[in-house]
PDB file of C-alpha atoms in Angstrom:
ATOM      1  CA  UNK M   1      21.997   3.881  -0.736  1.00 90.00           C
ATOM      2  CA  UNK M   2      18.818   3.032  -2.498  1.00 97.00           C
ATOM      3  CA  UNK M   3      17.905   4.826  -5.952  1.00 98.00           C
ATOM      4  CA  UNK M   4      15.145   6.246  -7.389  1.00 99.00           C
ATOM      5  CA  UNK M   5      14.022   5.511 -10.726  1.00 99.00           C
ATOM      6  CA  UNK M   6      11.559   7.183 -13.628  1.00 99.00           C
ATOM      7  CA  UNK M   7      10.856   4.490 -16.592  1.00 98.00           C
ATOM      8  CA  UNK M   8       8.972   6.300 -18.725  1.00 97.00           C
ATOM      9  CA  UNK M   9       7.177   6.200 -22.396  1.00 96.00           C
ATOM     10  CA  UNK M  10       4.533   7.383 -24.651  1.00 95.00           C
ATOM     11  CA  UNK M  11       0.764   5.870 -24.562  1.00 92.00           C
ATOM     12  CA  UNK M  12       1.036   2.104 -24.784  1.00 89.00           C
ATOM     13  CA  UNK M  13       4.672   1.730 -24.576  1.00 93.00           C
ATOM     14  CA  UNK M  14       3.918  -1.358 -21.815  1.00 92.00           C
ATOM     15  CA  UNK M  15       4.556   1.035 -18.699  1.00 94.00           C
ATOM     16  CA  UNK M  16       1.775  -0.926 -16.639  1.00 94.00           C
ATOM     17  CA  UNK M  17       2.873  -4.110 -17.898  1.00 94.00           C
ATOM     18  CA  UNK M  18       7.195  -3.179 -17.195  1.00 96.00           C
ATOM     19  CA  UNK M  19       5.969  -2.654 -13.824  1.00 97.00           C
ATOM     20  CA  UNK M  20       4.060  -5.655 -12.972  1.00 96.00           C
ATOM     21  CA  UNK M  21       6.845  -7.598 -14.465  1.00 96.00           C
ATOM     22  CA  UNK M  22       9.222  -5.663 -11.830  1.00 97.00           C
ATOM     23  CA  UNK M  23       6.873  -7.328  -8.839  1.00 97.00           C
ATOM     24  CA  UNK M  24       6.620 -10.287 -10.194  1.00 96.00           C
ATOM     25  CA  UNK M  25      10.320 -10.163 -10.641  1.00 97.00           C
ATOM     26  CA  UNK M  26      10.624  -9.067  -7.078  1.00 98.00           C
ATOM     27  CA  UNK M  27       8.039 -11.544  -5.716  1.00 97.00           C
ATOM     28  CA  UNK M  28       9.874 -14.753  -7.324  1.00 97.00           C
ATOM     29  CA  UNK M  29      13.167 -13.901  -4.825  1.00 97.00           C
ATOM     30  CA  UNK M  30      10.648 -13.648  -1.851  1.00 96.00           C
ATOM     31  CA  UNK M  31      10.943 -10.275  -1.571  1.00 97.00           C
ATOM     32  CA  UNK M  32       8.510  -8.084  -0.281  1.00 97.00           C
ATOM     33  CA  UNK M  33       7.123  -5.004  -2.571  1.00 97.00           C
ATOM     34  CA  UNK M  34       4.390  -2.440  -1.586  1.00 98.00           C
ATOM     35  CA  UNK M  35       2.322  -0.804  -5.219  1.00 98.00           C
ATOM     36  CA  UNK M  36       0.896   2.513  -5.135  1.00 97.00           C
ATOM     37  CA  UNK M  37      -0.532   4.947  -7.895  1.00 96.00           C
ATOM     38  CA  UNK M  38      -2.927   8.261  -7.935  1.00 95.00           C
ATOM     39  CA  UNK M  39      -6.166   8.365  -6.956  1.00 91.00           C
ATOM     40  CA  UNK M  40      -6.560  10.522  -9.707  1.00 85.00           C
ATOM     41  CA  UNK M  41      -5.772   7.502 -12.288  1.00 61.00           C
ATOM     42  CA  UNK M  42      -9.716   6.154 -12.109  1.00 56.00           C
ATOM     43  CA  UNK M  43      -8.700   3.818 -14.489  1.00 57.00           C
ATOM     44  CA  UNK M  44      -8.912   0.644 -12.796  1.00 49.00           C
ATOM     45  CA  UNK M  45      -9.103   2.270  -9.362  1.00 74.00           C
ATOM     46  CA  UNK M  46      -7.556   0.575  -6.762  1.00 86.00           C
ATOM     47  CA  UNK M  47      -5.653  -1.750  -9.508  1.00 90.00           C
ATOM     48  CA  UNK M  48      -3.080  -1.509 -12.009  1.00 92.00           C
ATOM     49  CA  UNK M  49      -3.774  -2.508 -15.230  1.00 87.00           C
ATOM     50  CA  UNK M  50      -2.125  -3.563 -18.132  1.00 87.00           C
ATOM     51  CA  UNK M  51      -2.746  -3.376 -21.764  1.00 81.00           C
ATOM     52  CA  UNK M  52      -2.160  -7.472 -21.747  1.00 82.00           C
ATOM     53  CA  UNK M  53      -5.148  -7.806 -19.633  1.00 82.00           C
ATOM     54  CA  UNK M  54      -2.776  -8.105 -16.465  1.00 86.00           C
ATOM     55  CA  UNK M  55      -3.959  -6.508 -13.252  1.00 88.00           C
ATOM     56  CA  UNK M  56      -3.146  -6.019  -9.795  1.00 93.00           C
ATOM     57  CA  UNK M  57      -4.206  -4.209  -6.584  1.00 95.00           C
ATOM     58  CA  UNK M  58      -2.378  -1.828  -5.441  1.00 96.00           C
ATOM     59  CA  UNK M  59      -1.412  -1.338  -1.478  1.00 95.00           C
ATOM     60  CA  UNK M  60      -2.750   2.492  -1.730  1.00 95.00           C
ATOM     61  CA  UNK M  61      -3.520   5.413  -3.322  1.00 95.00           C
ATOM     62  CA  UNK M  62      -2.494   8.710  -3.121  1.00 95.00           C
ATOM     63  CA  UNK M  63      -4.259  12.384  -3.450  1.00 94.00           C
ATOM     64  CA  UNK M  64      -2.643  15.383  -4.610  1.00 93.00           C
ATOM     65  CA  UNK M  65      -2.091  16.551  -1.173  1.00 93.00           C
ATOM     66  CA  UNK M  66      -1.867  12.943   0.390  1.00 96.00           C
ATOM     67  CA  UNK M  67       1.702  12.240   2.324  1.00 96.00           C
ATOM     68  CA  UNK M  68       3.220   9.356   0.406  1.00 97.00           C
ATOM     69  CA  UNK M  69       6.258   9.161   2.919  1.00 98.00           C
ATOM     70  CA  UNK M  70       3.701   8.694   5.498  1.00 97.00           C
ATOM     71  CA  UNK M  71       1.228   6.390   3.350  1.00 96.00           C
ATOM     72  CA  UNK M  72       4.898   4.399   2.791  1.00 98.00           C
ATOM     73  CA  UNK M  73       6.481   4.084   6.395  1.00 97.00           C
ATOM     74  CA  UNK M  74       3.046   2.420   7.169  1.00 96.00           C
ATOM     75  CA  UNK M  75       2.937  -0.075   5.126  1.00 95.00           C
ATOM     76  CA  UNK M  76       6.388  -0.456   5.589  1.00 97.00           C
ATOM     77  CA  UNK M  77       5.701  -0.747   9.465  1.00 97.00           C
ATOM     78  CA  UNK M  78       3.029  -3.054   8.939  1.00 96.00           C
ATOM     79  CA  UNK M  79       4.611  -5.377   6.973  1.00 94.00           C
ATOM     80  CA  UNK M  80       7.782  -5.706   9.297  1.00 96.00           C
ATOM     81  CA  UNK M  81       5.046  -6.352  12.010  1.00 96.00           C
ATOM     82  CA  UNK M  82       3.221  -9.156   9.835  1.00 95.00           C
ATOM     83  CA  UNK M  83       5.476 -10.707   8.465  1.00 94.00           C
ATOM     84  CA  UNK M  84       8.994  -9.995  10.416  1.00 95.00           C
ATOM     85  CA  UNK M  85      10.415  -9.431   6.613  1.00 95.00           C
ATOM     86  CA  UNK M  86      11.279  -5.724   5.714  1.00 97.00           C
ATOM     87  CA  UNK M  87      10.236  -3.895   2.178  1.00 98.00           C
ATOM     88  CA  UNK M  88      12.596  -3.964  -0.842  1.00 98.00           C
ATOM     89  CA  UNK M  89      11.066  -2.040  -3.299  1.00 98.00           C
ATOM     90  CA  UNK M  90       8.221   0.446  -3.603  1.00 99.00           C
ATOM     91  CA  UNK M  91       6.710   0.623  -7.583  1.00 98.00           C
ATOM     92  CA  UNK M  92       5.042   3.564  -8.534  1.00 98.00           C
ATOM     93  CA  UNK M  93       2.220   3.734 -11.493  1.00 97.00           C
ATOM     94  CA  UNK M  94       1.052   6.591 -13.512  1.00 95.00           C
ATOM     95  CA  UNK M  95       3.749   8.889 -11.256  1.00 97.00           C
ATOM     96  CA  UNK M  96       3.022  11.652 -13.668  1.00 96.00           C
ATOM     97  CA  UNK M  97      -0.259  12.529 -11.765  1.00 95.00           C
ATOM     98  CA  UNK M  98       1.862  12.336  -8.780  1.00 97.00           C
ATOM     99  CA  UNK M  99       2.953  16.280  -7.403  1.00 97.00           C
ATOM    100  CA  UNK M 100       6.197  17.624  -7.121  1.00 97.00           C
ATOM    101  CA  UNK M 101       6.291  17.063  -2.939  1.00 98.00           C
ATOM    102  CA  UNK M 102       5.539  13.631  -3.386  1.00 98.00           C
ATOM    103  CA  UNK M 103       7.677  12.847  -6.022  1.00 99.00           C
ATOM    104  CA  UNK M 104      10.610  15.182  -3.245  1.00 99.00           C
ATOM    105  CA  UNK M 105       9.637  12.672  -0.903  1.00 98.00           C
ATOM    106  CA  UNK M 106       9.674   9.266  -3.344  1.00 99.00           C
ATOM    107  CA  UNK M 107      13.625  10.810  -3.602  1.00 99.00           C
ATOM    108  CA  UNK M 108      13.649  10.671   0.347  1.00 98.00           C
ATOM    109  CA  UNK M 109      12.267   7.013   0.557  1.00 98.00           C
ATOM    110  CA  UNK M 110      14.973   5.946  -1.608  1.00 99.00           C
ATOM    111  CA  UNK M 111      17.729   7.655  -0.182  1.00 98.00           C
ATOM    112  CA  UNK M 112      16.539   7.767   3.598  1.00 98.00           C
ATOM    113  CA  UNK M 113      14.702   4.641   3.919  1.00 97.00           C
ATOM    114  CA  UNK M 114      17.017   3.065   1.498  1.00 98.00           C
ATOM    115  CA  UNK M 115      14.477   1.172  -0.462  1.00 98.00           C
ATOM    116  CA  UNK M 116      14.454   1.117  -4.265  1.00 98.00           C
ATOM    117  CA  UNK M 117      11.466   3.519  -6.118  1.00 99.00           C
ATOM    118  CA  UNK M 118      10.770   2.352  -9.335  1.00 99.00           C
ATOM    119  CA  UNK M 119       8.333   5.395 -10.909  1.00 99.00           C
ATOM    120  CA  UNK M 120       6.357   4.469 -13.760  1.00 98.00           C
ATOM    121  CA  UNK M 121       4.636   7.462 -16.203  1.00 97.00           C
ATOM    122  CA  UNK M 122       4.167   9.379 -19.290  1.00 96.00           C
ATOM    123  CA  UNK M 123       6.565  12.171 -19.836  1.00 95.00           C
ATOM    124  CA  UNK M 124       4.229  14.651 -21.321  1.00 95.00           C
ATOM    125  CA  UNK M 125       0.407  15.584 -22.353  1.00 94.00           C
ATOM    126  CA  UNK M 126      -1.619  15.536 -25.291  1.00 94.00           C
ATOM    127  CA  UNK M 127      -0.363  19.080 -25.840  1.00 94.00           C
ATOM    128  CA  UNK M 128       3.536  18.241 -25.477  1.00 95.00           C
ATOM    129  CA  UNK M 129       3.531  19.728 -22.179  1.00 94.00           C
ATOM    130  CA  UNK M 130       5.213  18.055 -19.406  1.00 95.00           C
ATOM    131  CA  UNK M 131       3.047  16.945 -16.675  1.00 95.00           C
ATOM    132  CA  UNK M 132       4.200  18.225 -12.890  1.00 95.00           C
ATOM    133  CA  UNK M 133       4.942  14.503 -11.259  1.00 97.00           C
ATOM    134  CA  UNK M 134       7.128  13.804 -14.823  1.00 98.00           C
ATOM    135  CA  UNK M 135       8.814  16.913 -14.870  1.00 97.00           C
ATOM    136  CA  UNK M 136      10.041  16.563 -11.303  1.00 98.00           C
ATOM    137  CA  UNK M 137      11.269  12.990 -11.862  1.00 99.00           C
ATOM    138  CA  UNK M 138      13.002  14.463 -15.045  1.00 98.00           C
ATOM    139  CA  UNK M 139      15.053  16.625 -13.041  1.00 98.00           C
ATOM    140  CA  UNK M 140      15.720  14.632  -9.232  1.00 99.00           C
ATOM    141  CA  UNK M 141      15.671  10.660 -10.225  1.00 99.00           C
ATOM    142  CA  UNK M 142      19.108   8.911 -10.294  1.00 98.00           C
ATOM    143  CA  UNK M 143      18.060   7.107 -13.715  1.00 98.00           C
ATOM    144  CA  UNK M 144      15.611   7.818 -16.187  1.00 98.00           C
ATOM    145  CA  UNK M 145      14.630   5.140 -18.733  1.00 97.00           C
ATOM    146  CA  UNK M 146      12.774   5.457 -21.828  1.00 97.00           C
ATOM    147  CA  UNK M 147      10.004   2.652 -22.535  1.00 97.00           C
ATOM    148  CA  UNK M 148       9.803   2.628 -26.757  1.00 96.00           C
ATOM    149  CA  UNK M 149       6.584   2.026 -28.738  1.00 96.00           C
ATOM    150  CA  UNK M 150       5.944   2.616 -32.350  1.00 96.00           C
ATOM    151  CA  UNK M 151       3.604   5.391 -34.458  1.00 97.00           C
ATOM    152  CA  UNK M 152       1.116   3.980 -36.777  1.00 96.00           C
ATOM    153  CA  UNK M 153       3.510   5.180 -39.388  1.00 97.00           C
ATOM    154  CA  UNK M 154       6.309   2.856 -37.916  1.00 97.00           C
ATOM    155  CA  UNK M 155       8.638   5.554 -36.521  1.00 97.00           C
ATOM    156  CA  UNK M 156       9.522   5.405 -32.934  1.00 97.00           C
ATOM    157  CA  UNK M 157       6.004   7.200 -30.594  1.00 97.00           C
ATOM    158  CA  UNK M 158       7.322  10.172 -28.750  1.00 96.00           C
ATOM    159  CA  UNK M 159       3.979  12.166 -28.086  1.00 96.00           C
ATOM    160  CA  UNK M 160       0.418  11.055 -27.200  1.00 95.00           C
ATOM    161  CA  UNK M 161      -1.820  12.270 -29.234  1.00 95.00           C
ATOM    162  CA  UNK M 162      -6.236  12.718 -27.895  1.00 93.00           C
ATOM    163  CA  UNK M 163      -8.831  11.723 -29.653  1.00 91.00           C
ATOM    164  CA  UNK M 164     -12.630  12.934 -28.978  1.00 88.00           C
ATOM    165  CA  UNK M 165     -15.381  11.412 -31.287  1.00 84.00           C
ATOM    166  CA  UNK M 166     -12.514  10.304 -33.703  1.00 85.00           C
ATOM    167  CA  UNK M 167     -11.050  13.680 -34.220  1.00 90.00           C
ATOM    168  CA  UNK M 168      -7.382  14.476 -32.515  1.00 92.00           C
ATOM    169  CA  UNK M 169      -8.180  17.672 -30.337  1.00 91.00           C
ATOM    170  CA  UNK M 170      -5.426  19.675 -29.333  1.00 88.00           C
ATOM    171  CA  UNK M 171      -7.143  21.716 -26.447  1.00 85.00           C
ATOM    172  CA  UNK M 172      -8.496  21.162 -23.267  1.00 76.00           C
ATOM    173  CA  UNK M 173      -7.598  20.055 -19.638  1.00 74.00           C
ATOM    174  CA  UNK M 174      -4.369  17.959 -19.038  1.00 73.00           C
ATOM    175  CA  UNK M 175      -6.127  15.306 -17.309  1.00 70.00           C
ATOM    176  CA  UNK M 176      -8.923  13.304 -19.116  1.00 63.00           C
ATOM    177  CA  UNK M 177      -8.608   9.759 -18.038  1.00 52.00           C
ATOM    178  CA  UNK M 178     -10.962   7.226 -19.933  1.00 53.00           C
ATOM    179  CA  UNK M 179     -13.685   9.482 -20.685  1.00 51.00           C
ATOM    180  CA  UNK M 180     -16.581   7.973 -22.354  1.00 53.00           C
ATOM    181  CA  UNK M 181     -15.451   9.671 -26.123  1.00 78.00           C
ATOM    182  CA  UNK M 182     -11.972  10.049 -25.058  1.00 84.00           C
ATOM    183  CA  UNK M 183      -9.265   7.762 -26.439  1.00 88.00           C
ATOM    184  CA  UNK M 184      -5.153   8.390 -26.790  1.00 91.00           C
ATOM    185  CA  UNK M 185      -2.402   7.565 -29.777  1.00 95.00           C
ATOM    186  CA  UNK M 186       1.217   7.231 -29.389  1.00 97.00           C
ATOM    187  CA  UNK M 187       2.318   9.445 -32.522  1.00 97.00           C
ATOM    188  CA  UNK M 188       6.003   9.953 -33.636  1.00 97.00           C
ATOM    189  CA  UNK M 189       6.942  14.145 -33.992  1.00 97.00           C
ATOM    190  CA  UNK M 190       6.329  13.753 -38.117  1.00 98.00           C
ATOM    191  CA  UNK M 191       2.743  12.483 -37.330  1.00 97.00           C
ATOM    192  CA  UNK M 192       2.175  14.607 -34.359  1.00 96.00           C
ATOM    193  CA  UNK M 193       2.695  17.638 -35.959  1.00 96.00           C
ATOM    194  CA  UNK M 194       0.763  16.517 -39.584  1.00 96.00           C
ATOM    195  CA  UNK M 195      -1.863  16.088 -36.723  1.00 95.00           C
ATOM    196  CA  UNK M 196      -1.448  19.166 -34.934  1.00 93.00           C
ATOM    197  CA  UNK M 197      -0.937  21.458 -38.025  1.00 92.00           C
ATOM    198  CA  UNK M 198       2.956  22.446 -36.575  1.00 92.00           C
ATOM    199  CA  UNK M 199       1.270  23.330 -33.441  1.00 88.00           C
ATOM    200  CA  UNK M 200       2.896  22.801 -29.858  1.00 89.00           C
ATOM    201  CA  UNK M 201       1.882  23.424 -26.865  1.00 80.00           C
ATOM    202  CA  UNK M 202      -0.983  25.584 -27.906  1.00 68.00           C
ATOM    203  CA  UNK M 203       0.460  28.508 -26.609  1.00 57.00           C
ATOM    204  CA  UNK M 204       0.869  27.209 -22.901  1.00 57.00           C
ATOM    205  CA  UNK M 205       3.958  28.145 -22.502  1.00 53.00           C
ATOM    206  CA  UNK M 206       5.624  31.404 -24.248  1.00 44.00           C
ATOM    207  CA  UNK M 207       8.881  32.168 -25.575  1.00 43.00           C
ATOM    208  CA  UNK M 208      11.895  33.094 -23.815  1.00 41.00           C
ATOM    209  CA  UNK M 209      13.978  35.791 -24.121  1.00 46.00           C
ATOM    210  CA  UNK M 210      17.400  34.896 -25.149  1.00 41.00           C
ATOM    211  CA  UNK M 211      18.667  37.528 -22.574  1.00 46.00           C
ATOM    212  CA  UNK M 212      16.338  36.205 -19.724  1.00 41.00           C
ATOM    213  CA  UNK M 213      19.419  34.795 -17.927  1.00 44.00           C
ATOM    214  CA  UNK M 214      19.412  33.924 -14.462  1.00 41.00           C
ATOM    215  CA  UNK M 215      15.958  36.488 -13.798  1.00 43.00           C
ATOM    216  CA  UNK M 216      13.484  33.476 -14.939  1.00 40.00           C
ATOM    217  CA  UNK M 217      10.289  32.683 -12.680  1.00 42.00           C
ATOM    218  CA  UNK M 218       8.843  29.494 -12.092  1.00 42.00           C
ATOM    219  CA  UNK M 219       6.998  28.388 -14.936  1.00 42.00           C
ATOM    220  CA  UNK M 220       3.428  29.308 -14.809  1.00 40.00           C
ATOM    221  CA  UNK M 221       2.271  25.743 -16.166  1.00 40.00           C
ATOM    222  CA  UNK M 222       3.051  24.456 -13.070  1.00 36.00           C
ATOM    223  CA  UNK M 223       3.724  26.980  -9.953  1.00 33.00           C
TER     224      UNK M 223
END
């Protein structure tokens, strides 16, 4: 039985760039691989990019309410039909953007289909919140890998950080990819908080009550 796997790391901890090593990896056995990512990711749209300057097409995109088992078993199909060889591994970019179906059904791929997912993402957002696609992977993948980077201050980078105009902003929505003011900075918790003033989370998600028990609802961030 195949496995599925979440390799993840703060801003420019060389996700993209782990990744595209994996194919290439792949590749050099003369094994087939299909790459997929988001269409919400417009960074680089159909291609994956690295922070070396590396980049790749990917084999297809995926919408929020897209079918990635589907979009899979096609290529899949296709490529047994081209090239008589079957797939060994299906690499996921930016999986955090990714729902919590399709990451469900990146679980089924491995385990039904028995192919390999490797998922590739950012555990949480600017605000220390886990994103959906992350969270999921957090909780369902059969190993979780953390990709290190360092904070300006030399500490290991746990949290991303947002920039606008050259001020860290600590509101706003989840998703802001490349805007034109926009930029991002791996920060360690002693930096993220001098940043933050001790804030976290901005109030997105509230305190629970030691006595809550087993009467807790789905969290509201995300249901």
């Amino acid at each position: 039985m195949a496995k599925l796997y979440f390799r993840y790391g703060a801003m420019n901890s060389g996700k993209s760039t782990a990744l595209l090593q994996a194919a290439y990896n792949y590749e050099e056995r003369g094994q087939l691989i299909v790459l997929a990512k988001p269409r919400i990711d417009t960074k680089g749209d159909q291609t994956i990019v690295s922070r070396l300057g590396v980049t790749r097409p990917v084999d297809f995109t995926v919408d929020l309410d897209d079918d990635i088992y589907t979009r899979f078993q096609a290529h899949r199909a296709a490529a047994i039909r081209d090239t008589s060889r079957d797939v060994s591994c299906l690499l996921v970019d930016e999986a955090q953007f990714l729902s919590t179906q399709q990451v469900d059904d990146l679980l089924r791929i491995a385990v039904r289909e028995d192919v390999p997912v490797l998922a590739y993402g950012i555990r949480t957002d600017f605000q220390t919140v886990a994103f959906p696609g992350s969270r999921r992977l957090l909780e369902i993948a059969h190993s979780l890998e953390e990709l290190k980077t360092i904070c300006r201050c030399g500490r290991k980078a746990v949290f991303n950080g947002r920039s606008v105009d050259g001020r860290f902003v600590f509101d706003g929505d989840q998703v802001a990819i490349d805007g034109v003011d926009v930029t991002y900075e791996s920060l360690c918790a002693a930096c993220y908080l001098d940043e933050s003033g001790d804030t976290l989370a901005t109030g997105r998600r509230s305190a629970v009550p030691l006595d809550a028990g087993l009467e807790l609802g789905p969290d509201p961030d995300f249901s």
